[in-house]
Coordinates of C-alpha atoms in Angstrom, one line a residue:
M1394 CA 100.1 45.0 141.4
I1395 CA 103.5 45.3 139.2
A1396 CA 106.5 45.3 141.5
F1397 CA 107.7 48.3 140.4
R1398 CA 104.4 50.2 142.3
A1399 CA 103.9 48.0 144.6
S1400 CA 107.6 47.9 146.6
L1401 CA 107.2 51.9 147.0
I1402 CA 103.3 52.1 148.2
A1403 CA 104.4 53.0 151.2
A1404 CA 105.9 56.6 150.1
S1405 CA 103.9 59.6 151.2
V1406 CA 101.6 61.0 148.7
A1407 CA 102.8 64.3 150.0
A1408 CA 106.5 63.1 148.6
V1409 CA 104.9 63.4 145.3
F1410 CA 103.6 66.5 145.4
I1411 CA 105.8 68.5 147.3
G1412 CA 109.0 66.4 147.6
G1413 CA 109.1 65.1 144.3
Y1414 CA 108.5 68.4 142.5
S1415 CA 110.4 70.6 144.5
A1416 CA 113.1 68.2 144.3
I1417 CA 113.8 68.6 140.6
A1418 CA 112.8 72.3 140.2
D1419 CA 116.6 73.5 140.8
E1420 CA 117.5 71.5 137.8
R1421 CA 117.7 73.5 134.8
A1422 CA 116.9 76.9 136.3
G1423 CA 117.0 78.9 133.2
R1424 CA 113.8 77.2 132.1
Q1425 CA 111.8 77.4 135.3
I1426 CA 108.7 79.0 135.6
V1427 CA 108.4 79.4 139.4
Q1428 CA 110.9 81.0 141.8
T1429 CA 111.5 78.3 144.9
I1430 CA 112.9 81.1 146.6
P1431 CA 110.9 83.3 149.3
D1432 CA 110.4 87.0 149.6
E1433 CA 111.4 89.1 152.6
S1434 CA 107.8 88.5 153.7
G1435 CA 108.7 84.3 154.2
A1436 CA 105.3 84.3 151.4
G1437 CA 105.5 81.1 149.1
P1438 CA 106.9 80.4 145.6
V1439 CA 106.9 83.7 143.4
R1440 CA 105.4 83.5 139.9
L1441 CA 108.4 84.8 137.7
G1442 CA 107.7 87.2 134.8
P1443 CA 106.7 86.5 131.3
R1444 CA 109.0 83.7 129.6
R1445 CA 107.7 84.6 126.4
A1446 CA 108.2 86.9 123.8
I1447 CA 105.0 88.9 122.7
S1448 CA 104.7 88.9 119.0
P1449 CA 103.2 92.9 118.5
V1450 CA 100.0 93.6 116.6
P1451 CA 100.6 95.0 113.5
A1452 CA 99.3 98.5 113.1
E1453 CA 99.2 100.2 109.4
G1454 CA 102.1 98.1 108.2
V1455 CA 104.3 98.5 111.1
L1456 CA 105.0 95.8 113.8
E1457 CA 105.9 97.9 117.3
T1458 CA 106.9 96.5 120.4
V1459 CA 104.3 96.3 122.9
P1460 CA 104.6 94.8 126.2
A1461 CA 103.2 91.6 127.4
R1462 CA 101.3 92.4 129.9
A1463 CA 101.2 95.9 131.8
T1464 CA 100.8 96.5 135.3
P1465 CA 98.7 99.6 136.1
E1466 CA 101.7 101.6 136.0
E1467 CA 102.7 100.3 133.1
G1468 CA 99.6 100.8 131.5
L1469 CA 100.4 104.5 131.3
S1470 CA 102.8 106.7 129.7
T1471 CA 104.6 110.1 130.6
T1472 CA 106.2 112.6 128.2
V1473 CA 109.8 113.2 128.5
S1474 CA 111.1 116.6 127.1
P1475 CA 114.8 116.4 125.1
S1476 CA 116.6 117.4 128.4
G1477 CA 115.5 114.5 130.0
E1478 CA 113.1 116.0 132.5
A1479 CA 109.8 114.6 132.8
G1480 CA 107.1 116.9 131.2
P1481 CA 103.6 117.4 132.1
V1482 CA 102.1 113.7 132.3
D1483 CA 100.5 112.6 129.4
V1484 CA 98.1 109.5 130.7
Q1485 CA 97.3 107.3 128.1
M1486 CA 96.1 103.3 128.5
L1487 CA 97.9 101.1 126.0
Q1488 CA 96.2 98.6 124.3
A1489 CA 95.7 95.3 125.4
V1490 CA 97.5 92.6 122.9
D1491 CA 95.3 90.8 120.9
A1492 CA 96.7 87.3 121.1
D1493 CA 95.1 86.1 117.9
S1494 CA 97.3 88.7 115.7
V1495 CA 100.3 87.7 116.4
G1496 CA 102.3 85.4 114.0
V1497 CA 106.1 84.7 113.3
I1498 CA 106.6 85.6 109.7
D1499 CA 106.0 89.3 107.5
D1500 CA 105.9 90.3 104.4
K1501 CA 109.5 89.9 103.7
D1502 CA 109.3 86.3 104.7
G1503 CA 106.9 85.0 102.6
G1504 CA 103.9 86.4 104.9
L1505 CA 100.5 87.0 103.0
G1506 CA 99.9 90.4 104.4
V1507 CA 98.9 92.8 107.8
D1508 CA 95.5 92.7 106.4
M1509 CA 95.2 89.4 104.8
W1510 CA 91.6 88.8 106.7
G1511 CA 90.1 92.5 105.7
A1512 CA 87.5 92.9 107.3
A1513 CA 85.7 89.3 107.7
D1514 CA 84.3 88.3 110.7
R1515 CA 86.8 86.5 113.0
N1516 CA 84.5 83.5 113.6
Y1517 CA 84.1 82.9 110.1
I1518 CA 87.8 82.6 110.1
G1519 CA 88.0 80.5 112.3
R1520 CA 85.5 78.2 110.7
V1521 CA 87.9 78.3 107.6
I1522 CA 91.3 77.7 109.8
A1523 CA 89.4 74.4 111.5
L1524 CA 88.5 73.4 107.9
L1525 CA 91.9 73.4 106.8
P1526 CA 93.2 70.2 105.3
R1527 CA 95.4 68.0 107.7
N1528 CA 96.9 65.3 106.1
V1529 CA 98.5 67.4 102.7
W1530 CA 101.0 65.7 100.2
S1531 CA 101.5 68.8 98.0
P1532 CA 104.3 70.3 98.4
T1533 CA 102.7 74.1 97.3
M1534 CA 99.7 73.4 99.6
R1535 CA 101.7 72.5 102.2
D1536 CA 103.9 76.3 102.0
L1537 CA 100.4 78.0 101.3
L1538 CA 99.1 76.3 104.8
R1539 CA 102.5 77.3 106.7
R1540 CA 102.5 80.8 105.7
L1541 CA 98.9 81.2 105.7
L1542 CA 99.0 80.0 109.7
L1543 CA 102.7 81.6 110.7
T1544 CA 101.4 85.2 109.2
R1545 CA 101.5 88.3 112.0
A1546 CA 98.2 89.9 110.6
M1547 CA 95.6 91.8 112.5
A1548 CA 93.0 89.5 113.6
P1549 CA 89.9 90.6 112.5
P1550 CA 86.6 92.0 114.4
R1551 CA 84.7 89.6 116.2
E1552 CA 80.7 89.5 115.6
T1553 CA 79.9 86.8 118.4
P1554 CA 81.7 85.0 120.9
G1555 CA 83.8 82.3 119.5
P1556 CA 87.0 80.6 119.9
G1557 CA 90.4 82.2 119.5
L1558 CA 92.5 82.1 116.1
L1559 CA 95.7 81.4 118.1
P1560 CA 95.0 78.4 119.1
L1561 CA 93.4 77.1 115.7
R1562 CA 96.5 78.0 114.2
I1563 CA 98.6 76.0 116.4
D1564 CA 96.4 73.1 116.4
A1565 CA 96.3 73.3 112.7
L1566 CA 100.4 73.4 111.9
F1567 CA 100.6 70.7 115.2
A1568 CA 98.3 68.5 112.9
L1569 CA 100.3 69.1 110.0
G1570 CA 103.4 67.7 111.2
D1571 CA 105.4 71.0 111.2
L1572 CA 106.2 71.1 114.9
E1573 CA 109.5 73.5 114.6
S1574 CA 106.1 76.1 113.2
A1575 CA 103.7 75.1 116.1
L1576 CA 106.5 76.1 118.5
S1577 CA 107.5 78.9 116.9
L1578 CA 103.8 80.1 117.2
I1579 CA 103.6 79.4 120.4
S1580 CA 106.4 81.0 122.0
R1581 CA 104.9 84.3 120.4
A1582 CA 101.9 83.8 122.5
P1583 CA 101.0 86.0 125.4
I1584 CA 101.4 84.5 128.8
A1585 CA 98.7 85.3 131.0
P1586 CA 97.2 82.3 131.3
L1587 CA 98.5 79.9 128.6
D1588 CA 95.7 77.8 127.3
E1589 CA 96.2 74.3 128.8
Q1590 CA 95.4 73.3 125.8
L1591 CA 98.2 75.3 124.2
L1592 CA 100.9 73.9 126.4
R1593 CA 99.8 70.5 126.0
T1594 CA 100.2 71.0 122.3
E1595 CA 104.1 72.6 123.5
V1596 CA 104.7 69.2 125.6
E1597 CA 103.2 67.1 123.1
S1598 CA 105.5 68.6 120.2
R1599 CA 108.7 68.7 122.3
F1600 CA 108.1 64.7 123.2
F1601 CA 107.8 64.0 119.4
R1602 CA 111.3 65.8 119.0
Q1603 CA 112.7 64.2 121.9
D1604 CA 113.2 67.1 123.6
T1605 CA 112.5 65.9 127.0
T1606 CA 114.4 68.2 128.9
G1607 CA 112.3 71.2 127.7
A1608 CA 108.8 69.0 127.6
C1609 CA 110.0 68.2 131.8
G1610 CA 109.9 72.1 132.1
Q1611 CA 106.4 73.0 131.0
V1612 CA 105.2 70.0 133.0
R1613 CA 106.7 71.0 136.3
A1614 CA 105.0 74.4 135.2
A1615 CA 101.7 72.9 134.2
A1616 CA 101.5 70.3 137.1
Q1617 CA 100.5 73.2 140.0
D1618 CA 97.4 74.1 137.8
Y1619 CA 96.4 70.9 136.2
K1620 CA 95.7 67.5 137.6
D1621 CA 94.4 65.5 135.0
A1622 CA 95.6 61.8 133.7
Y1623 CA 97.8 63.5 131.0
W1624 CA 99.9 65.8 133.2
Q1625 CA 100.1 63.3 136.1
Q1626 CA 101.6 60.6 133.6
A1627 CA 104.0 63.5 132.4
M1628 CA 105.1 64.1 135.5
A1629 CA 105.8 60.8 136.8
Y1630 CA 107.8 59.9 133.6
C1631 CA 110.0 63.4 133.9
L1632 CA 110.1 62.4 137.5
A1633 CA 111.5 58.9 136.5
L1634 CA 114.2 60.8 133.6
A1635 CA 115.5 63.2 136.8
G1636 CA 116.1 60.0 138.9
K1637 CA 113.3 60.2 141.7
T1638 CA 112.2 56.8 141.1
A1639 CA 110.3 56.1 145.2
E1640 CA 108.3 60.1 144.2
A1641 CA 107.4 58.0 140.5
A1642 CA 106.7 55.0 141.7
L1643 CA 104.1 56.6 143.9
L1644 CA 102.4 58.7 141.4
S1645 CA 102.3 55.9 139.0
D1646 CA 100.7 53.7 142.0
I1647 CA 98.0 56.7 142.3
L1648 CA 97.4 56.4 138.7
A1649 CA 96.8 52.9 138.8
E1650 CA 93.7 53.6 140.6
R1651 CA 92.2 55.2 137.3
S1652 CA 93.6 52.6 135.4
N1653 CA 90.5 52.8 132.9
A1654 CA 91.8 56.0 132.0
V1655 CA 95.6 55.0 131.6
H1656 CA 97.0 53.3 128.8
P1657 CA 98.9 49.9 129.9
A1658 CA 101.5 51.4 127.6
F1659 CA 101.9 54.1 130.8
F1660 CA 102.5 51.2 133.2
A1661 CA 104.7 49.3 131.0
A1662 CA 107.0 51.9 130.2
M1663 CA 107.5 52.7 133.6
D1664 CA 108.2 49.6 135.2
R1665 CA 110.9 48.8 132.7
L1666 CA 112.5 52.9 133.3
S1667 CA 112.6 51.0 136.5
G1668 CA 114.8 48.0 135.7
G1669 CA 112.1 45.4 135.5
P1670 CA 111.7 42.7 133.0
P1671 CA 110.1 44.0 129.5
P1672 CA 106.6 43.7 129.3
E1673 CA 104.9 43.3 125.5
I1674 CA 102.5 46.0 124.6
A1675 CA 100.2 44.4 122.1
S1676 CA 98.4 47.4 120.8
L1677 CA 98.8 51.7 120.9
L1678 CA 96.2 52.9 118.4
E1679 CA 96.8 56.8 118.0
P1680 CA 99.3 57.3 120.8
S1681 CA 100.3 60.4 122.2
A1682 CA 104.0 61.8 122.0
L1683 CA 104.4 61.1 125.7
Y1684 CA 103.7 57.6 125.1
L1685 CA 106.4 57.3 121.9
S1686 CA 108.9 59.2 124.3
M1687 CA 108.0 56.7 127.6
M1688 CA 108.4 53.6 125.0
R1689 CA 111.2 54.8 123.4
T1690 CA 113.3 55.8 126.7
A1691 CA 112.1 52.5 128.3
S1692 CA 113.3 50.5 125.1
L1693 CA 109.8 49.0 124.1
T1694 CA 108.9 47.3 121.0
L1695 CA 106.2 49.5 119.1
P1696 CA 103.0 47.4 118.5
R1697 CA 102.6 46.6 114.6
D1698 CA 99.3 49.0 115.2
V1699 CA 100.8 51.9 116.2
S1700 CA 101.1 53.7 113.3
S1701 CA 97.8 52.9 111.5
G1702 CA 95.8 56.7 110.5
A1703 CA 98.1 58.4 112.7
S1704 CA 99.4 61.6 112.2
A1705 CA 102.1 63.1 110.0
S1706 CA 104.0 63.5 113.5
V1707 CA 103.5 59.7 114.9
Q1708 CA 104.9 58.5 111.3
N1709 CA 107.8 60.5 111.5
A1710 CA 108.2 59.5 115.6
V1711 CA 107.8 55.8 114.0
A1712 CA 109.9 56.3 111.3
L1713 CA 112.9 57.6 113.8
S1714 CA 112.0 55.1 116.2
P1715 CA 115.3 52.6 116.9
N1716 CA 112.2 50.6 119.2
A1717 CA 110.2 49.8 116.1
T1718 CA 111.0 47.0 113.7
L1719 CA 112.3 47.4 110.3
D1720 CA 108.9 46.7 108.6
L1721 CA 106.8 48.9 110.7
R1722 CA 109.8 52.2 110.1
L1723 CA 109.6 51.7 106.1
E1724 CA 105.9 51.7 106.2
A1725 CA 105.5 55.0 108.8
A1726 CA 108.8 56.7 106.9
E1727 CA 107.0 56.5 103.5
K1728 CA 104.2 58.2 104.8
A1729 CA 105.7 60.9 106.5
A1730 CA 107.9 61.5 103.3
E1731 CA 105.1 61.5 101.3
R1732 CA 103.6 64.2 103.9
G1733 CA 106.5 66.5 103.3
I1734 CA 107.4 65.3 107.5
L1735 CA 110.8 63.4 106.4
S1736 CA 113.4 64.8 104.1
G1737 CA 114.4 62.7 101.2
K1738 CA 117.8 61.9 102.9
T1739 CA 116.5 60.3 106.0
L1740 CA 114.3 57.8 103.6
V1741 CA 117.3 56.9 101.6
D1742 CA 119.5 56.6 104.9
I1743 CA 115.9 54.4 106.4
Y1744 CA 115.9 52.2 103.3
G1745 CA 119.8 51.7 103.8
A1746 CA 119.1 49.5 107.0
V1747 CA 117.0 46.9 105.0
P1748 CA 119.6 43.7 104.4
F1749 CA 120.1 42.5 101.1
E1750 CA 121.6 39.3 99.7
D1751 CA 124.2 39.9 97.1
S1752 CA 121.8 37.6 94.9
V1753 CA 119.4 40.1 95.1
L1754 CA 122.0 43.1 94.5
K1755 CA 123.1 41.3 91.3
D1756 CA 119.4 41.6 89.3
P1757 CA 117.5 44.5 91.6
L1758 CA 115.1 45.6 88.7
A1759 CA 113.5 41.9 88.7
R1760 CA 113.4 41.7 92.3
A1761 CA 111.6 45.1 93.0
A1762 CA 109.4 44.7 90.4
A1763 CA 108.1 41.1 91.7
E1764 CA 108.3 42.4 95.0
W1765 CA 107.2 46.1 94.9
G1766 CA 106.3 47.9 98.4
P1767 CA 108.9 49.2 101.3
K1768 CA 111.5 46.8 100.5
G1769 CA 111.2 46.8 96.7
R1770 CA 112.1 50.4 96.7
A1771 CA 114.5 50.3 99.5
L1772 CA 116.3 48.3 97.0
L1773 CA 115.9 50.1 94.2
M1774 CA 117.2 53.1 96.3
R1775 CA 120.3 51.5 97.6
V1776 CA 121.4 50.5 94.0
A1777 CA 121.2 53.9 93.3
D1778 CA 122.9 55.3 96.4
N1779 CA 125.7 52.6 95.8
Q1780 CA 126.4 54.6 92.2
S1781 CA 129.1 57.3 92.1
V1782 CA 128.7 58.0 87.8
P1783 CA 125.6 60.7 87.5
A1784 CA 124.4 58.4 84.2
A1785 CA 124.8 55.2 86.1
R1786 CA 122.3 56.5 89.1
A1787 CA 120.2 58.4 86.4
E1788 CA 119.6 55.3 84.8
V1789 CA 118.2 53.6 88.1
L1790 CA 116.3 56.8 89.1
Q1791 CA 114.5 56.2 86.1
S1792 CA 113.3 52.6 86.4
A1793 CA 112.4 53.1 89.7
L1794 CA 110.0 56.0 88.7
K1795 CA 108.8 54.0 86.1
L1796 CA 108.3 51.1 88.4
A1797 CA 106.2 53.7 90.9
R1798 CA 104.0 55.3 88.0
E1799 CA 102.6 51.9 87.0
N1800 CA 102.6 50.4 90.4
G1801 CA 102.0 53.2 93.4
G1802 CA 104.6 54.9 95.5
Y1803 CA 105.5 57.6 92.4
R1804 CA 105.9 60.7 95.1
V1805 CA 108.0 58.7 98.1
I1806 CA 110.2 57.8 95.2
A1807 CA 110.2 61.2 93.9
V1808 CA 110.8 62.7 97.8
A1809 CA 113.7 59.9 97.7
S1810 CA 115.3 60.8 94.4
R1811 CA 115.4 64.4 95.3
P1812 CA 118.9 64.9 96.7
W1813 CA 120.5 63.6 93.9
L1814 CA 117.7 65.2 91.3
V1815 CA 119.0 68.5 92.5
A1816 CA 122.4 67.8 92.5
F1817 CA 122.3 66.3 89.2
P1818 CA 123.1 69.5 86.3
P1819 CA 120.6 69.6 83.6
V1820 CA 123.6 68.6 80.6
S1821 CA 123.1 67.6 77.4
E1822 CA 124.9 64.1 78.4
L1823 CA 121.8 63.6 80.5
A1824 CA 119.2 65.0 78.1
W1825 CA 117.4 61.7 77.9
F1826 CA 116.5 61.5 81.2
A1827 CA 115.3 65.3 81.4
G1828 CA 111.5 64.5 81.4
T1829 CA 111.7 61.8 84.2
A1830 CA 114.0 64.3 86.2
A1831 CA 111.6 67.5 85.3
R1832 CA 108.5 65.5 86.6
A1833 CA 110.3 64.1 90.2
L1834 CA 111.5 67.2 90.7
I1835 CA 107.6 69.0 90.8
S1836 CA 106.3 66.1 92.9
A1837 CA 108.7 66.8 95.3
G1838 CA 108.7 70.7 95.5
E1839 CA 111.5 71.8 93.3
F1840 CA 110.4 73.9 90.8
D1841 CA 113.3 75.7 90.0
A1842 CA 115.2 72.9 89.2
A1843 CA 112.5 71.3 87.0
R1844 CA 112.7 74.2 84.9
G1845 CA 115.7 73.8 84.1
W1846 CA 115.1 70.2 82.7
V1847 CA 112.1 71.0 80.6
R1848 CA 114.5 73.5 78.8
L1849 CA 117.2 70.9 78.3
G1850 CA 114.6 68.4 76.6
L1851 CA 112.9 70.9 74.4
K1852 CA 116.4 71.8 73.4
H1853 CA 117.4 68.4 72.7
A1854 CA 113.6 67.7 70.9
N1855 CA 114.3 70.5 68.6
D1856 CA 117.7 70.0 67.8
T1857 CA 117.2 66.2 67.2
A1858 CA 113.9 66.3 65.3
G1859 CA 114.2 69.9 64.0
E1860 CA 111.7 73.1 63.9
G1861 CA 108.3 73.2 63.3
V1862 CA 107.5 69.5 64.3
A1863 CA 104.5 68.4 66.5
P1864 CA 104.8 69.6 70.2
G1865 CA 106.8 66.7 72.3
A1866 CA 105.8 64.7 75.3
L1867 CA 107.7 67.8 77.5
W1868 CA 105.2 70.5 75.5
P1869 CA 102.8 70.4 78.3
L1870 CA 105.2 70.8 81.5
A1871 CA 106.9 73.6 79.3
M1872 CA 103.3 75.6 79.3
V1873 CA 102.5 75.4 82.6
L1874 CA 105.7 75.8 84.5
G1875 CA 106.1 79.1 82.2
V1876 CA 109.5 77.8 80.2
E1877 CA 107.0 78.6 76.8
A1878 CA 105.2 81.5 76.9
S1879 CA 101.5 81.4 76.4
E1880 CA 101.5 82.4 73.1
S1881 CA 103.0 79.5 72.5
A1882 CA 99.9 77.2 73.0
S1883 CA 98.5 78.8 69.7
P1884 CA 95.6 77.0 67.8
A1885 CA 97.8 75.1 65.5
A1886 CA 100.2 74.2 68.2
L1887 CA 97.2 72.9 70.3
V1888 CA 95.8 70.7 67.7
A1889 CA 99.4 68.9 66.7
W1890 CA 99.9 68.3 69.9
W1891 CA 96.5 66.4 70.6
Q1892 CA 97.3 64.7 67.2
S1893 CA 100.8 63.6 68.2
R1894 CA 99.4 61.6 70.5
N1895 CA 100.2 57.7 70.3
Q1896 CA 96.4 57.0 70.8
A1897 CA 94.3 59.8 70.2
G1898 CA 91.0 59.3 70.7
T1899 CA 91.4 56.4 73.4
E1900 CA 90.3 56.6 77.1
S1901 CA 93.7 57.6 78.4
A1902 CA 94.5 60.0 75.7
I1903 CA 91.2 62.0 76.3
E1904 CA 92.0 61.9 80.1
A1905 CA 95.5 63.3 79.9
A1906 CA 93.3 65.8 77.1
R1907 CA 90.9 66.9 79.3
A1908 CA 93.5 67.5 82.5
Y1909 CA 95.6 69.4 79.9
Y1910 CA 93.1 71.4 78.2
A1911 CA 91.7 72.3 81.7
L1912 CA 94.7 73.2 83.0
L1913 CA 95.8 75.9 80.5
D1914 CA 92.1 77.3 80.7
M1915 CA 93.1 78.0 84.3
L1916 CA 96.3 80.0 82.7
D1917 CA 93.9 81.7 80.8
V1918 CA 95.0 80.2 77.2
A1919 CA 92.0 80.2 74.9
I1920 CA 91.4 76.2 73.6
P1921 CA 90.3 75.7 70.1
S1922 CA 86.3 74.5 70.4
E1923 CA 87.1 72.0 68.0
L1924 CA 89.4 70.3 70.6
W1925 CA 86.9 70.2 72.8
T1926 CA 84.5 68.4 70.9
P1927 CA 86.1 64.4 71.5
I1928 CA 85.8 65.4 75.2
L1929 CA 82.4 66.8 75.8
G1930 CA 80.7 63.6 75.8
A1931 CA 83.0 61.1 77.8
A1932 CA 82.8 60.0 80.8
P1933 CA 83.5 61.8 83.8
P1934 CA 87.0 61.2 85.7
K1935 CA 86.6 58.3 88.4
E1936 CA 85.4 59.8 91.7
A1937 CA 85.3 62.7 90.6
R1938 CA 85.4 65.4 93.6
I1939 CA 83.7 68.3 94.3
P1940 CA 84.2 71.0 97.1
G1941 CA 81.4 71.1 99.6
P1942 CA 78.7 73.6 98.7
G1943 CA 79.0 77.2 99.6
I1944 CA 82.8 77.2 99.1
E1945 CA 83.2 78.2 95.5
S1946 CA 80.8 81.3 95.9
A1947 CA 82.5 82.3 99.5
L1948 CA 86.0 82.1 97.5
R1949 CA 84.8 84.0 94.7
R1950 CA 84.1 86.9 96.7
A1951 CA 86.9 86.7 98.6
A1952 CA 89.1 87.2 95.2
M1953 CA 87.2 90.0 94.5
A1954 CA 87.5 91.7 97.7
G1955 CA 91.0 91.5 97.4
H1956 CA 91.5 89.7 101.0
K1957 CA 94.1 87.1 100.8
G1958 CA 93.9 85.6 103.9
E1959 CA 90.8 84.3 103.2
V1960 CA 91.6 83.3 99.4
V1961 CA 94.7 81.0 100.5
G1962 CA 92.9 79.5 103.3
L1963 CA 89.1 78.8 101.2
A1964 CA 91.4 77.6 98.7
L1965 CA 93.2 74.9 100.9
V1966 CA 89.9 73.7 101.9
A1967 CA 88.4 73.6 98.7
L1968 CA 91.3 71.2 97.5
G1969 CA 91.0 69.3 100.6
E1970 CA 93.5 66.1 101.5
T1971 CA 92.9 65.1 97.8
G1972 CA 94.8 68.3 96.9
P1973 CA 96.0 68.6 92.6
A1974 CA 94.6 65.6 91.9
A1975 CA 93.5 64.6 88.3
N1976 CA 89.7 63.8 89.9
N1977 CA 89.7 67.3 91.5
L1978 CA 90.5 69.8 88.7
H1979 CA 87.3 71.4 89.5
A1980 CA 88.5 72.4 93.2
V1981 CA 92.4 72.9 91.4
G1982 CA 90.9 75.7 88.8
M1983 CA 89.0 77.0 91.3
A1984 CA 91.8 77.7 93.4
V1985 CA 94.5 78.8 90.9
R1986 CA 92.0 81.5 89.6
A1987 CA 91.3 82.9 92.9
L1988 CA 95.1 82.9 94.0
R1989 CA 95.6 84.4 90.9
Q1990 CA 93.4 87.1 91.4
V1991 CA 95.0 88.1 94.6
G1992 CA 98.4 88.3 93.5
L1993 CA 99.7 84.7 94.3
T1994 CA 100.4 83.8 90.6
I1995 CA 103.6 81.7 91.2
E1996 CA 102.0 79.3 93.7
A1997 CA 98.6 79.2 91.4
Q1998 CA 101.2 78.0 88.5
R1999 CA 103.0 75.8 90.9
L2000 CA 99.6 74.1 92.0
V2001 CA 98.9 74.1 88.2
A2002 CA 102.2 72.2 87.4
E2003 CA 101.6 69.4 90.7
A2004 CA 97.9 68.8 89.0
A2005 CA 99.5 68.3 85.4
I2006 CA 102.0 65.5 86.6
A2007 CA 99.0 63.9 88.6
A2008 CA 97.4 63.7 85.7
G2009 CA 100.3 61.9 84.0
L2010 CA 101.3 64.5 81.4

């Protein structure tokens, strides 16, 4: 038996469950759930009142405050006269709070409306939420997902028994990696009783954020009700953090008897926290936030496979872990940044930890091109960060984005470049950079900034070539971003654009034209029939994706009914984890048309812009 556990096996089991729990119960009293001071009758611990504010159930567009849980007395209302004297008693029972209706945002914060579900069946909506994509790279899709899951809205009626919407919404946010939103929604949940899975999600979210104080406060509260291996491991860790080594050791020994249900990482971390030699963990697939926090606190090196197929939250945690190798941190950071979890600034900071010899820095472009990958991208971002003149930095970014477009990692470079791109003013001295900046900003979700660069590029093209020339390379983006009015896409202009393609009629030109015409069609721009001629007989895009059966008709019905929440949910399901990509234009068209029909025209336009960049326009 490992020394840490064997040396303390003589401690009594009661010390863990009585002494251990109560010894740390007085700590952080502000977060306490159980009151340890007995009442006048000498009874045991007294359960305190609700620790969470209750989000109101919207009614007729007005949000009113309601009590979290009414006692028999609180469930009655008494009429009081203007003079302050009690009038005749008017007994009314307050409606119970529907947990599925709680939320964080309303219309003024970007919510989708108090009646966004319409009269759809609750189980049907639950199924839609369960099917929402988890690994999402599109900024527009992430924004819609967050707003859909956080909106305070009347829950639809339930025709048959089924799972609640609140746990499904929280689970979707957690899987998306939006831990702040998940915790915010959990904080609005009615308290009686809190579902074990929701409580575990809260604990995991706090461990992911390195909030061990908050996580352990919830673990102490849960330890009285939940006894499975996860909660006992968490309790042992929290006891160790609180300096209760004897109790932590005994609980660890108890868990050793169930070692088949406990990963070796737990025992390794507990041994290390006791001052023992640092054991090595060879593998840790799909780690919990608890294990990642334990290994970080114990300074145990994370194994190579820890981020293989991992969630966005795990990737983010690994990227920020000082106990991970630099190569592992780089890979995880890029994946987290691509999913919108890690900021561009943080990604550049992690890139900055990569050491480079002076000889490499003298010819960075050649070295990056020869060794394209996380370190190659880190090299170019290091060079860009070292530039103080905007034009010099723009030159480096243009080279990096060109390499990424050709070899992969474009969205990663776009996210890393975002802080610099939004700081660049779209001035005439940088007109040569307009197209590169606009495309990268769209990929990073900065649509307003992208419009400024598109306007600059169009003006520069007109000033250089004169009016009446064929539309330039930025014209497609000007159309889909609304910089140019839809009337500008006249048949003559479209024909001129097609003819201006350097290799009109080649496979790449046909794919670009097919994507552009399809995107314009989504925005109700008429395409001359003669322009479809070279496209009609062309081979379909490689690995073209079609949404699952029934989604298209369901989305069409929801749009006709004006159910904004249902439309957003189904549109996201239709797009899936593929998102607004060139091989997913059928789903993009479905989503764009439905979103426009329920008034979400800006979001529809942004999806089209993202699809245009993905198609190489």
